[in-house]
Backbone as numpy.savetxt, mean C-alpha at the origin, in Angstrom:
# Nx Ny Nz CAx CAy CAz Cx Cy Cz
-12.40 -33.13 27.93 -13.23 -32.37 27.01 -12.97 -30.88 27.16
-12.86 -30.41 28.42 -12.63 -28.99 28.67 -11.29 -28.54 28.08
-10.25 -29.42 28.16 -8.93 -29.08 27.62 -8.99 -28.93 26.10
-9.77 -29.77 25.44 -9.91 -29.69 23.99 -10.58 -28.38 23.60
-11.63 -28.02 24.28 -12.32 -26.75 24.00 -11.39 -25.58 24.26
-10.65 -25.64 25.36 -9.72 -24.56 25.72 -8.64 -24.40 24.64
-8.09 -25.52 24.15 -7.07 -25.46 23.10 -7.66 -24.92 21.80
-8.88 -25.33 21.47 -9.53 -24.85 20.26 -9.76 -23.34 20.32
-10.21 -22.85 21.45 -10.43 -21.41 21.62 -9.11 -20.67 21.53
-8.07 -21.18 22.17 -6.76 -20.53 22.14 -6.20 -20.51 20.72
-6.33 -21.61 20.00 -5.85 -21.69 18.62 -6.62 -20.73 17.73
-7.92 -20.66 17.89 -8.75 -19.75 17.09 -8.38 -18.30 17.38
-8.15 -17.98 18.63 -7.77 -16.61 19.00 -6.42 -16.25 18.40
-5.47 -17.19 18.42 -4.16 -16.94 17.85 -4.26 -16.74 16.34
-5.04 -17.56 15.67 -5.22 -17.43 14.22 -5.84 -16.09 13.88
-6.83 -15.68 14.64 -7.47 -14.38 14.41 -6.48 -13.25 14.63
-5.65 -13.36 15.65 -4.65 -12.31 15.92 -3.63 -12.23 14.80
-3.19 -13.38 14.30 -2.22 -13.39 13.20 -2.84 -12.80 11.95
-4.08 -13.16 11.64 -4.74 -12.62 10.47 -4.91 -11.12 10.59
-5.33 -10.65 11.73 -5.51 -9.21 11.94 -4.19 -8.49 11.84
-3.17 -9.02 12.48 -1.85 -8.39 12.44 -1.30 -8.42 11.03
-1.49 -9.52 10.32 -0.99 -9.62 8.96 -1.59 -8.56 8.06
-2.85 -8.29 8.22 -3.50 -7.26 7.41 -2.93 -5.89 7.76
-2.71 -5.64 9.01 -2.19 -4.34 9.43 -0.74 -4.15 9.03
0.02 -5.23 8.99 1.45 -5.12 8.69 1.72 -5.16 7.19
0.91 -5.84 6.44 1.17 -6.05 5.02 1.49 -4.77 4.25
0.74 -3.66 4.40 1.08 -2.46 3.64 2.47 -1.93 3.99
2.89 -2.06 5.22 4.21 -1.58 5.61 5.31 -2.41 4.96
5.01 -3.66 4.64 6.01 -4.52 4.02 6.42 -4.00 2.65
5.53 -3.27 1.98 5.85 -2.71 0.67 6.78 -1.52 0.77
6.81 -0.85 1.90 7.68 0.32 2.05 9.12 -0.12 1.89
9.93 0.77 1.35 11.34 0.49 1.09 11.53 -0.67 0.12
10.70 -0.69 -0.92 10.79 -1.73 -1.93 10.63 -1.14 -3.32
10.25 -1.99 -4.24 10.05 -1.55 -5.61 8.69 -2.01 -6.11
8.14 -1.27 -7.02 6.88 -1.61 -7.63 6.84 -1.00 -9.03
5.69 -1.02 -9.63 5.52 -0.38 -10.93 4.12 0.19 -11.04
3.97 1.17 -11.90 2.67 1.81 -12.12 1.77 0.84 -12.86
0.57 0.63 -12.33 -0.37 -0.28 -13.00 -1.75 0.37 -13.08
-2.23 0.53 -14.30 -3.53 1.12 -14.55 -4.33 0.20 -15.47
-5.63 0.42 -15.52 -6.48 -0.37 -16.41 -6.20 0.02 -17.86
-6.05 1.30 -18.12 -5.77 1.80 -19.46 -4.25 1.84 -19.67
-3.72 1.06 -20.59 -2.27 1.01 -20.78 -1.64 2.33 -21.22
-2.44 3.26 -21.73 -1.90 4.55 -22.18 -1.98 5.63 -21.10
-2.52 5.30 -19.94 -2.65 6.31 -18.88 -1.45 6.25 -17.94
-1.44 7.17 -16.98 -0.34 7.21 -16.02 -0.88 7.35 -14.60
-0.03 7.01 -13.65 -0.37 7.11 -12.23 0.14 8.45 -11.73
-0.71 9.17 -11.03 -0.35 10.50 -10.54 0.55 10.43 -9.30
1.52 11.33 -9.26 2.33 11.55 -8.06 1.88 12.89 -7.50
1.50 12.89 -6.23 0.97 14.10 -5.59 1.90 14.59 -4.49
1.71 15.85 -4.10 2.56 16.44 -3.06 2.28 15.88 -1.68
1.10 15.31 -1.46 0.77 14.68 -0.19 -0.21 13.53 -0.45
-0.49 12.75 0.58 -1.31 11.54 0.45 -2.80 11.87 0.53
-3.41 12.07 -0.62 -4.83 12.36 -0.69 -5.20 12.83 -2.09
-6.43 12.60 -2.49 -6.87 12.93 -3.85 -6.95 14.42 -4.13
-7.02 15.24 -3.10 -7.19 16.67 -3.32 -5.88 17.44 -3.39
-4.76 16.75 -3.30 -3.47 17.44 -3.36 -3.00 17.58 -4.80
-2.14 18.58 -5.01 -1.64 18.93 -6.34 -0.81 17.78 -6.93
-1.01 17.55 -8.23 -0.25 16.54 -8.97 1.07 17.17 -9.41
2.18 16.47 -9.14 3.49 17.00 -9.54 4.10 16.24 -10.72
3.63 15.02 -10.98 4.17 14.24 -12.09 3.25 13.05 -12.36
3.53 12.36 -13.44 2.81 11.14 -13.77 3.79 10.01 -14.06
3.41 8.81 -13.68 4.24 7.62 -13.93 3.55 6.83 -15.04
4.18 6.69 -16.20 3.55 5.92 -17.27 3.29 4.47 -16.83
2.19 3.92 -17.30 1.82 2.55 -16.97 2.97 1.58 -17.24
3.28 0.74 -16.26 4.33 -0.27 -16.42 5.72 0.18 -15.99
5.91 1.46 -15.74 7.23 1.96 -15.34 7.49 1.67 -13.87
8.74 1.39 -13.56 9.14 1.06 -12.20 9.27 2.27 -11.30
8.99 2.07 -10.02 9.15 3.11 -9.00 9.81 2.49 -7.77
10.43 3.34 -7.00 10.96 2.92 -5.71 9.96 3.36 -4.64
9.57 2.45 -3.77 8.62 2.75 -2.70 9.42 3.05 -1.44
9.28 4.29 -0.95 10.09 4.75 0.17 9.36 4.71 1.51
8.03 4.84 1.47 7.26 4.90 2.71 5.78 4.68 2.38
4.96 4.59 3.40 3.52 4.47 3.20 2.78 5.09 4.37
1.55 5.53 4.10 0.69 6.05 5.17 -0.75 6.08 4.68
-1.65 6.24 5.61 -3.06 6.40 5.28 -3.29 7.87 4.93
-3.90 8.10 3.77 -4.12 9.46 3.30 -5.37 10.09 3.88
-5.60 11.33 3.48 -6.76 12.08 3.96 -8.08 11.47 3.49
-8.02 10.65 2.44 -9.22 9.98 1.91 -9.44 8.61 2.55
-8.57 8.21 3.48 -8.69 6.92 4.15 -8.00 5.78 3.42
-7.44 6.05 2.25 -6.76 5.01 1.47 -5.29 4.92 1.83
-4.68 3.81 1.42 -3.25 3.61 1.63 -2.48 4.25 0.49
-1.51 5.09 0.82 -0.70 5.79 -0.16 0.76 5.43 0.03
1.50 5.35 -1.09 2.94 5.09 -1.04 3.70 6.36 -1.41
4.76 6.62 -0.66 5.68 7.69 -1.02 6.68 7.06 -1.99
6.65 7.50 -3.25 7.43 6.86 -4.30 8.44 7.81 -4.91
9.44 7.20 -5.53 10.40 7.97 -6.31 10.35 7.43 -7.73
10.14 8.34 -8.67 10.16 8.01 -10.08 11.08 9.02 -10.75
12.26 8.58 -11.14 13.24 9.51 -11.69 13.59 10.56 -10.66
13.48 11.83 -11.05 13.79 12.92 -10.13 12.61 13.31 -9.24
11.46 12.70 -9.47 10.25 13.06 -8.72 10.05 12.17 -7.50
9.63 12.80 -6.41 9.24 12.09 -5.19 7.90 12.64 -4.74
6.98 11.74 -4.43 5.67 12.17 -3.96 4.81 10.97 -3.64
3.52 11.22 -3.48 2.57 10.20 -3.00 1.68 9.69 -4.13
1.58 8.36 -4.24 0.69 7.71 -5.20 -0.18 6.70 -4.46
-1.43 6.60 -4.86 -2.35 5.66 -4.20 -1.87 4.23 -4.44
-1.92 3.42 -3.40 -1.41 2.04 -3.46 -2.16 1.17 -4.46
-3.40 1.52 -4.79 -4.17 0.73 -5.75 -3.54 0.76 -7.14
-2.69 1.75 -7.40 -2.08 1.91 -8.72 -0.59 1.61 -8.74
-0.07 1.09 -7.63 1.32 0.66 -7.57 1.32 -0.84 -7.30
1.82 -1.61 -8.26 1.79 -3.08 -8.15 3.19 -3.62 -7.87
């Protein structure tokens, strides 16, 4: 009986560790990949900023549905996940919620 409980606890701990690690690693998996601008309003665009945070200057906009190259990612000053993207000649930071 003790061995069964011990195995169950070990299995549960491993599953929790994998789930926690998976969440932490998943955003990094998008880095060095491709995505596209996705907004609720099809006529709007996703902002590219000079740094990762809502208070930084906007340098360009990505029209909804247009492809981008994802070069890197980090947590911004607002606590959100931001992607360093390239859209044409522009490179900058866009919030991950708007890159699909």
